[in-house]
Amino acid sequence: MSEPDFFDEGALVAVLTTQPLDRLLDYKAPEGGCFRGAFVEVPLGPRKVIGVVWGRGRGGFDLSKARSVSRVLDVAAMRDELRFFLEKAADYTLTPLHAMLRLATRAPGLSDPPSMRKVYRLGEGEPDRQTDARRRVIEVLTDYGGLAFTLKEVSEMAGVTTTVVKGLVKQGVVREEDTPRDLPFMRLDPEWGGKELTEDQAAGAEALRAGVRSGAYGTTLLRGVTGSGKTEVYLEAVAECLRQGRQALVLLPEIALTAEFLTRVEARFGAKPAEWHSGVTMTERRRIWKMVGQGGAQLVIGARSALFLPYQNLGLIVVDEEHDTSYKQEDGVLYNARDMAVLRASVCSARVVLASATPSLESWSNAQAGKYEKLELTSRYGESVLPEMRAIDMRAEDLPSSRWISPSLQRAVNARIEKGEQSLLFINRRGYAPVTICRACGHQIGCDHCDARMVEHRFLKRLVCHQCGETKPMPEACPSCHEEGKLAPVGPGVERLAEEAATLWPEARLAVLSSDLFGSARALKEGINQIAEGGADIIIGTQLVAKGHNFPLLTLVGVIDADLGLQGSDLRAAERTFQLMRQVAGRAGRSERKGLALLQTFQPEHPVIRSILAGDEVGFWTAEADERRHAGVPPFGRMAGIILSSEDVQQVFDLGNALARQDGPLQAIGAQVFGPAPAPIARVRGRHRVRLLVKAEKGAPLQAALAKWVGQFKLKGDLRLAVDIDPQSFY
Ligand code: ADP
Ligand code: ZN
């Protein structure tokens, strides 16, 4: 029986709530009836909770006992497309549906009645006295032909304080009005500020536009070196999407990117898009959530959770830096935003653009297999060329211990300082030193709650656990042997490297770029702008600098420890190192000046280092793909990680062993179980962690088998079990 679109008053409806229940609940449709997908408030025990009308009620109980939906909320109903997407995503990630709904309702006050707020538009009056600031306010409001804005918007657009605007209100020059709190976003103009594209770019843009015009699902991998104009090209796809009257979403991996990025988008479309990430205020969240649903927001620039917004008519999803590991959420609901973007687009007939200079092996092999279309931008825009890359063989460098900047690198930096150019020293480690050791007894200071060493942060004057975030002051005496003054830092972090640079170049202006050294995204943006304008001779940075910022004066990149990522048992270690090194190197010589990247390494003959130096991407991927195909691991086979945790170590191992023994459902699909083994970090926040790995062939129905398999066990006490489909890292 097909599901009706509308339920008359009193009809039984099934409601999905965000409460942790494993089923839908039946209610009677409220007075006036309700549509399928309606957001509703329903009674649950003594409480009222939010839910969505998912379909026809199941019934099968005394109908006179059924309670009624309390009310229908004043927001757009959830579209079928989003319901299907949530269901499919729940199935794929083995996540309960209520948890998916929670992802899709991450905005406060959805059940609040609409309320009012103040907006400002041009009035009739004349100012008593004309000032520069006042004139700008009047100009801005005139330019926008009588539109109304919030106080903040007006003062920002005119570049004046809010007092100036308020003053004009008193004189009747500007009118203050009450309007509904959640206002639509300003219309974007697809014809506003397009750049003249190079031949290469224009061809790419046309291919993407044609895809958008087709109105059908499809994914394109847009590959091009950093600076080749990928952003310019996919913004043309966004423009086409807007012309079609559909909405677009651009996903970015880091908040740090959005600041610089938004300015660019504004320049292209003449107005600010909606911005969705954890740093956005609660009121703004609600505004975006509602406007996306009503069509009052045409373009969202967001973090991965923006995938779960209730778009009215989503036509395009761009995943920028698609290889970035932060797209895989590693706690809560385990999903990879890149894969979910493809899933969402396929249910709503939208296009996907995956953009990267260094695509993930998954996307690369999907493109090779013809599942994705492939577009390439081959040269950098303008005069800039890819930097030359060379290794510094650390075995041949004369370097005292506790020093990390080799004489060769030092000379290269000197030469840049003389020419007034910038150098970047890159180390992918926050803090001062990764290890603190007692020189008397050899004890290393660890976290009390995790099997992890604590990292000294001098800037904060504390030791920090990078696993759980626990901090404590640096002790005077060794916690083990109680000797005083024997604790010493071992190994470099970004802060320690800055110290070394300060002694090597006492005259130079140093800037340290590490995510934990800036209080806010805004402070970070300001810091980056200052550096870009030449406010530093030497930049010392972590992974943060690898992402998308433009430093026109930067011509040298020194990678302090190119070997860092090559250690460890991670399936993707090689891929990640390759990507990171290429990206960091890509920071150098982005404008007219040619760049040089120097990689300090103890193993210059390592295949990964060699392919980085040779710039041989295709060679690297082909070799890496071959290896994984042989091993039957993703993307050529399927994998799932199972993490069990509990405060009781015996309990976790008992369950792990029981799982390994009763693997019938997995055997039935030809899958294998490995483990249980202690997880690489065997204890986090006082909980012991055990890991199992499941490997299956590519076409195997893995999720169903996993559900059956873990469903055989009831979790007792504080035992927790998390399934991670396609694990990114074996943490
Ligand atoms: P990518 O996204 O591949 O790193 P971008 O799109 O950010 O490359 O382009 C790099 C720089 O070159 C940006 O400052 C961009 O504005 C500029 N640029 C690229 N293509 C053009 C073009 N056709 N006209 C003008 N500027 C361009
Ligand atoms: Zn810890």
PDB file of N, CA and C in Angstrom, residues 387-453:
ATOM      1  N   PRO A 387      56.342  24.367  -7.110  1.00  0.00           N
ATOM      2  CA  PRO A 387      57.692  24.533  -6.589  1.00  0.00           C
ATOM      3  C   PRO A 387      58.567  23.339  -6.944  1.00  0.00           C
ATOM      4  N   GLU A 388      59.836  23.628  -6.981  1.00  0.00           N
ATOM      5  CA  GLU A 388      60.794  22.540  -7.116  1.00  0.00           C
ATOM      6  C   GLU A 388      60.851  21.842  -5.758  1.00  0.00           C
ATOM      7  N   MET A 389      60.986  20.505  -5.760  1.00  0.00           N
ATOM      8  CA  MET A 389      61.049  19.796  -4.493  1.00  0.00           C
ATOM      9  C   MET A 389      62.350  19.022  -4.387  1.00  0.00           C
ATOM     10  N   ARG A 390      62.971  19.150  -3.211  1.00  0.00           N
ATOM     11  CA  ARG A 390      64.214  18.426  -3.005  1.00  0.00           C
ATOM     12  C   ARG A 390      64.250  17.851  -1.606  1.00  0.00           C
ATOM     13  N   ALA A 391      64.983  16.761  -1.448  1.00  0.00           N
ATOM     14  CA  ALA A 391      65.135  16.173  -0.116  1.00  0.00           C
ATOM     15  C   ALA A 391      66.410  16.715   0.528  1.00  0.00           C
ATOM     16  N   ILE A 392      66.362  16.879   1.842  1.00  0.00           N
ATOM     17  CA  ILE A 392      67.598  17.103   2.588  1.00  0.00           C
ATOM     18  C   ILE A 392      67.852  15.796   3.334  1.00  0.00           C
ATOM     19  N   ASP A 393      68.950  15.139   2.987  1.00  0.00           N
ATOM     20  CA  ASP A 393      69.263  13.852   3.603  1.00  0.00           C
ATOM     21  C   ASP A 393      69.822  14.108   5.005  1.00  0.00           C
ATOM     22  N   MET A 394      69.018  13.848   6.020  1.00  0.00           N
ATOM     23  CA  MET A 394      69.394  14.211   7.381  1.00  0.00           C
ATOM     24  C   MET A 394      70.567  13.392   7.902  1.00  0.00           C
ATOM     25  N   ARG A 395      70.834  12.260   7.257  1.00  0.00           N
ATOM     26  CA  ARG A 395      71.980  11.450   7.697  1.00  0.00           C
ATOM     27  C   ARG A 395      73.286  12.166   7.405  1.00  0.00           C
ATOM     28  N   ALA A 396      73.247  13.068   6.440  1.00  0.00           N
ATOM     29  CA  ALA A 396      74.476  13.762   6.045  1.00  0.00           C
ATOM     30  C   ALA A 396      74.582  15.148   6.668  1.00  0.00           C
ATOM     31  N   GLU A 397      73.604  15.539   7.466  1.00  0.00           N
ATOM     32  CA  GLU A 397      73.618  16.883   8.047  1.00  0.00           C
ATOM     33  C   GLU A 397      74.260  16.859   9.432  1.00  0.00           C
ATOM     34  N   ASP A 398      75.018  17.918   9.696  1.00  0.00           N
ATOM     35  CA  ASP A 398      75.681  18.003  10.998  1.00  0.00           C
ATOM     36  C   ASP A 398      74.776  18.799  11.939  1.00  0.00           C
ATOM     37  N   LEU A 399      74.077  18.070  12.804  1.00  0.00           N
ATOM     38  CA  LEU A 399      73.058  18.728  13.618  1.00  0.00           C
ATOM     39  C   LEU A 399      73.125  18.236  15.065  1.00  0.00           C
ATOM     40  N   PRO A 400      73.351  19.160  16.013  1.00  0.00           N
ATOM     41  CA  PRO A 400      73.383  18.720  17.413  1.00  0.00           C
ATOM     42  C   PRO A 400      72.022  18.180  17.846  1.00  0.00           C
ATOM     43  N   SER A 401      71.994  17.374  18.899  1.00  0.00           N
ATOM     44  CA  SER A 401      70.711  16.843  19.343  1.00  0.00           C
ATOM     45  C   SER A 401      69.865  17.991  19.894  1.00  0.00           C
ATOM     46  N   SER A 402      68.586  17.777  19.904  1.00  0.00           N
ATOM     47  CA  SER A 402      67.630  18.813  20.302  1.00  0.00           C
ATOM     48  C   SER A 402      67.661  20.025  19.385  1.00  0.00           C
ATOM     49  N   ARG A 403      68.095  19.801  18.141  1.00  0.00           N
ATOM     50  CA  ARG A 403      67.970  20.831  17.116  1.00  0.00           C
ATOM     51  C   ARG A 403      67.396  20.150  15.883  1.00  0.00           C
ATOM     52  N   TRP A 404      66.549  20.852  15.154  1.00  0.00           N
ATOM     53  CA  TRP A 404      65.846  20.201  14.048  1.00  0.00           C
ATOM     54  C   TRP A 404      65.977  20.903  12.708  1.00  0.00           C
ATOM     55  N   ILE A 405      66.529  22.116  12.750  1.00  0.00           N
ATOM     56  CA  ILE A 405      66.665  22.847  11.492  1.00  0.00           C
ATOM     57  C   ILE A 405      68.076  22.615  10.956  1.00  0.00           C
ATOM     58  N   SER A 406      68.189  21.877   9.866  1.00  0.00           N
ATOM     59  CA  SER A 406      69.500  21.485   9.350  1.00  0.00           C
ATOM     60  C   SER A 406      70.220  22.697   8.757  1.00  0.00           C
ATOM     61  N   PRO A 407      71.566  22.629   8.709  1.00  0.00           N
ATOM     62  CA  PRO A 407      72.328  23.719   8.103  1.00  0.00           C
ATOM     63  C   PRO A 407      71.866  24.030   6.676  1.00  0.00           C
ATOM     64  N   SER A 408      71.522  23.009   5.904  1.00  0.00           N
ATOM     65  CA  SER A 408      71.079  23.266   4.526  1.00  0.00           C
ATOM     66  C   SER A 408      69.798  24.083   4.501  1.00  0.00           C
ATOM     67  N   LEU A 409      68.876  23.695   5.362  1.00  0.00           N
ATOM     68  CA  LEU A 409      67.605  24.423   5.416  1.00  0.00           C
ATOM     69  C   LEU A 409      67.839  25.854   5.897  1.00  0.00           C
ATOM     70  N   GLN A 410      68.742  25.962   6.881  1.00  0.00           N
ATOM     71  CA  GLN A 410      69.067  27.277   7.434  1.00  0.00           C
ATOM     72  C   GLN A 410      69.581  28.218   6.337  1.00  0.00           C
ATOM     73  N   ARG A 411      70.458  27.700   5.493  1.00  0.00           N
ATOM     74  CA  ARG A 411      71.004  28.526   4.409  1.00  0.00           C
ATOM     75  C   ARG A 411      69.906  28.979   3.450  1.00  0.00           C
ATOM     76  N   ALA A 412      68.999  28.048   3.170  1.00  0.00           N
ATOM     77  CA  ALA A 412      67.914  28.394   2.239  1.00  0.00           C
ATOM     78  C   ALA A 412      67.032  29.503   2.823  1.00  0.00           C
ATOM     79  N   VAL A 413      66.792  29.426   4.141  1.00  0.00           N
ATOM     80  CA  VAL A 413      65.978  30.459   4.791  1.00  0.00           C
ATOM     81  C   VAL A 413      66.719  31.804   4.742  1.00  0.00           C
ATOM     82  N   ASN A 414      68.026  31.767   5.038  1.00  0.00           N
ATOM     83  CA  ASN A 414      68.825  32.997   4.995  1.00  0.00           C
ATOM     84  C   ASN A 414      68.674  33.708   3.651  1.00  0.00           C
ATOM     85  N   ALA A 415      68.758  32.901   2.600  1.00  0.00           N
ATOM     86  CA  ALA A 415      68.673  33.489   1.260  1.00  0.00           C
ATOM     87  C   ALA A 415      67.326  34.172   1.041  1.00  0.00           C
ATOM     88  N   ARG A 416      66.252  33.585   1.579  1.00  0.00           N
ATOM     89  CA  ARG A 416      64.927  34.200   1.431  1.00  0.00           C
ATOM     90  C   ARG A 416      64.838  35.500   2.215  1.00  0.00           C
ATOM     91  N   ILE A 417      65.381  35.485   3.429  1.00  0.00           N
ATOM     92  CA  ILE A 417      65.323  36.696   4.253  1.00  0.00           C
ATOM     93  C   ILE A 417      66.032  37.838   3.531  1.00  0.00           C
ATOM     94  N   GLU A 418      67.170  37.526   2.925  1.00  0.00           N
ATOM     95  CA  GLU A 418      67.911  38.565   2.208  1.00  0.00           C
ATOM     96  C   GLU A 418      67.091  39.183   1.081  1.00  0.00           C
ATOM     97  N   LYS A 419      66.275  38.335   0.435  1.00  0.00           N
ATOM     98  CA  LYS A 419      65.490  38.842  -0.690  1.00  0.00           C
ATOM     99  C   LYS A 419      64.145  39.425  -0.266  1.00  0.00           C
ATOM    100  N   GLY A 420      63.882  39.406   1.045  1.00  0.00           N
ATOM    101  CA  GLY A 420      62.589  39.916   1.510  1.00  0.00           C
ATOM    102  C   GLY A 420      61.437  38.974   1.198  1.00  0.00           C
ATOM    103  N   GLU A 421      61.745  37.674   1.054  1.00  0.00           N
ATOM    104  CA  GLU A 421      60.686  36.700   0.806  1.00  0.00           C
ATOM    105  C   GLU A 421      60.414  35.894   2.075  1.00  0.00           C
ATOM    106  N   GLN A 422      59.278  35.179   2.071  1.00  0.00           N
ATOM    107  CA  GLN A 422      58.906  34.430   3.269  1.00  0.00           C
ATOM    108  C   GLN A 422      59.281  32.949   3.165  1.00  0.00           C
ATOM    109  N   SER A 423      59.536  32.358   4.351  1.00  0.00           N
ATOM    110  CA  SER A 423      59.774  30.918   4.428  1.00  0.00           C
ATOM    111  C   SER A 423      58.757  30.319   5.384  1.00  0.00           C
ATOM    112  N   LEU A 424      58.398  29.091   5.112  1.00  0.00           N
ATOM    113  CA  LEU A 424      57.509  28.365   6.016  1.00  0.00           C
ATOM    114  C   LEU A 424      58.242  27.133   6.532  1.00  0.00           C
ATOM    115  N   LEU A 425      58.289  26.984   7.857  1.00  0.00           N
ATOM    116  CA  LEU A 425      58.825  25.761   8.433  1.00  0.00           C
ATOM    117  C   LEU A 425      57.629  24.960   8.930  1.00  0.00           C
ATOM    118  N   PHE A 426      57.478  23.772   8.391  1.00  0.00           N
ATOM    119  CA  PHE A 426      56.277  22.985   8.663  1.00  0.00           C
ATOM    120  C   PHE A 426      56.575  21.808   9.579  1.00  0.00           C
ATOM    121  N   ILE A 427      55.799  21.678  10.625  1.00  0.00           N
ATOM    122  CA  ILE A 427      55.874  20.473  11.448  1.00  0.00           C
ATOM    123  C   ILE A 427      54.471  20.144  11.898  1.00  0.00           C
ATOM    124  N   ASN A 428      54.069  18.903  11.699  1.00  0.00           N
ATOM    125  CA  ASN A 428      52.684  18.567  11.988  1.00  0.00           C
ATOM    126  C   ASN A 428      52.504  18.095  13.425  1.00  0.00           C
ATOM    127  N   ARG A 429      52.903  18.949  14.361  1.00  0.00           N
ATOM    128  CA  ARG A 429      52.767  18.574  15.762  1.00  0.00           C
ATOM    129  C   ARG A 429      52.540  19.808  16.603  1.00  0.00           C
ATOM    130  N   ARG A 430      51.431  19.838  17.280  1.00  0.00           N
ATOM    131  CA  ARG A 430      51.141  20.980  18.136  1.00  0.00           C
ATOM    132  C   ARG A 430      51.958  20.885  19.418  1.00  0.00           C
ATOM    133  N   GLY A 431      52.042  21.999  20.130  1.00  0.00           N
ATOM    134  CA  GLY A 431      52.692  21.994  21.434  1.00  0.00           C
ATOM    135  C   GLY A 431      54.197  22.204  21.354  1.00  0.00           C
ATOM    136  N   TYR A 432      54.849  22.022  22.498  1.00  0.00           N
ATOM    137  CA  TYR A 432      56.282  22.267  22.594  1.00  0.00           C
ATOM    138  C   TYR A 432      57.081  20.992  22.348  1.00  0.00           C
ATOM    139  N   ALA A 433      56.747  19.957  23.078  1.00  0.00           N
ATOM    140  CA  ALA A 433      57.460  18.694  22.899  1.00  0.00           C
ATOM    141  C   ALA A 433      56.485  17.546  23.111  1.00  0.00           C
ATOM    142  N   PRO A 434      56.545  16.521  22.259  1.00  0.00           N
ATOM    143  CA  PRO A 434      55.589  15.428  22.347  1.00  0.00           C
ATOM    144  C   PRO A 434      55.802  14.533  23.569  1.00  0.00           C
ATOM    145  N   VAL A 435      57.005  14.542  24.123  1.00  0.00           N
ATOM    146  CA  VAL A 435      57.305  13.652  25.241  1.00  0.00           C
ATOM    147  C   VAL A 435      58.062  14.436  26.311  1.00  0.00           C
ATOM    148  N   THR A 436      57.733  14.162  27.569  1.00  0.00           N
ATOM    149  CA  THR A 436      58.507  14.708  28.674  1.00  0.00           C
ATOM    150  C   THR A 436      59.066  13.523  29.462  1.00  0.00           C
ATOM    151  N   ILE A 437      60.387  13.493  29.557  1.00  0.00           N
ATOM    152  CA  ILE A 437      61.016  12.318  30.172  1.00  0.00           C
ATOM    153  C   ILE A 437      61.814  12.736  31.403  1.00  0.00           C
ATOM    154  N   CYS A 438      61.906  11.837  32.408  1.00  0.00           N
ATOM    155  CA  CYS A 438      62.713  12.120  33.588  1.00  0.00           C
ATOM    156  C   CYS A 438      64.132  11.600  33.333  1.00  0.00           C
ATOM    157  N   ARG A 439      65.112  12.505  33.402  1.00  0.00           N
ATOM    158  CA  ARG A 439      66.486  12.088  33.098  1.00  0.00           C
ATOM    159  C   ARG A 439      67.075  11.239  34.210  1.00  0.00           C
ATOM    160  N   ALA A 440      66.426  11.191  35.355  1.00  0.00           N
ATOM    161  CA  ALA A 440      66.926  10.349  36.442  1.00  0.00           C
ATOM    162  C   ALA A 440      66.439   8.906  36.309  1.00  0.00           C
ATOM    163  N   CYS A 441      65.134   8.720  36.065  1.00  0.00           N
ATOM    164  CA  CYS A 441      64.611   7.344  36.067  1.00  0.00           C
ATOM    165  C   CYS A 441      64.032   6.894  34.735  1.00  0.00           C
ATOM    166  N   GLY A 442      63.946   7.805  33.758  1.00  0.00           N
ATOM    167  CA  GLY A 442      63.445   7.402  32.442  1.00  0.00           C
ATOM    168  C   GLY A 442      61.929   7.405  32.332  1.00  0.00           C
ATOM    169  N   HIS A 443      61.242   7.799  33.391  1.00  0.00           N
ATOM    170  CA  HIS A 443      59.777   7.835  33.360  1.00  0.00           C
ATOM    171  C   HIS A 443      59.287   8.872  32.340  1.00  0.00           C
ATOM    172  N   GLN A 444      58.238   8.522  31.586  1.00  0.00           N
ATOM    173  CA  GLN A 444      57.633   9.473  30.659  1.00  0.00           C
ATOM    174  C   GLN A 444      56.264   9.869  31.193  1.00  0.00           C
ATOM    175  N   ILE A 445      55.990  11.154  31.175  1.00  0.00           N
ATOM    176  CA  ILE A 445      54.734  11.595  31.768  1.00  0.00           C
ATOM    177  C   ILE A 445      53.563  11.244  30.865  1.00  0.00           C
ATOM    178  N   GLY A 446      52.627  10.476  31.407  1.00  0.00           N
ATOM    179  CA  GLY A 446      51.475  10.035  30.632  1.00  0.00           C
ATOM    180  C   GLY A 446      50.196  10.626  31.190  1.00  0.00           C
ATOM    181  N   CYS A 447      49.122  10.427  30.431  1.00  0.00           N
ATOM    182  CA  CYS A 447      47.810  10.882  30.887  1.00  0.00           C
ATOM    183  C   CYS A 447      47.275   9.877  31.912  1.00  0.00           C
ATOM    184  N   ASP A 448      46.569  10.393  32.910  1.00  0.00           N
ATOM    185  CA  ASP A 448      46.027   9.501  33.934  1.00  0.00           C
ATOM    186  C   ASP A 448      44.856   8.676  33.416  1.00  0.00           C
ATOM    187  N   HIS A 449      44.257   9.110  32.314  1.00  0.00           N
ATOM    188  CA  HIS A 449      43.036   8.455  31.851  1.00  0.00           C
ATOM    189  C   HIS A 449      43.211   7.697  30.550  1.00  0.00           C
ATOM    190  N   CYS A 450      44.331   7.906  29.880  1.00  0.00           N
ATOM    191  CA  CYS A 450      44.535   7.289  28.571  1.00  0.00           C
ATOM    192  C   CYS A 450      45.927   6.664  28.524  1.00  0.00           C
ATOM    193  N   ASP A 451      46.093   5.741  27.593  1.00  0.00           N
ATOM    194  CA  ASP A 451      47.437   5.240  27.348  1.00  0.00           C
ATOM    195  C   ASP A 451      48.111   6.151  26.335  1.00  0.00           C
ATOM    196  N   ALA A 452      48.297   7.390  26.702  1.00  0.00           N
ATOM    197  CA  ALA A 452      48.919   8.340  25.783  1.00  0.00           C
ATOM    198  C   ALA A 452      49.868   9.211  26.583  1.00  0.00           C
ATOM    199  N   ARG A 453      50.949   9.643  25.930  1.00  0.00           N
ATOM    200  CA  ARG A 453      51.857  10.554  26.609  1.00  0.00           C
ATOM    201  C   ARG A 453      51.271  11.954  26.589  1.00  0.00           C
TER     202      ARG A 453
END
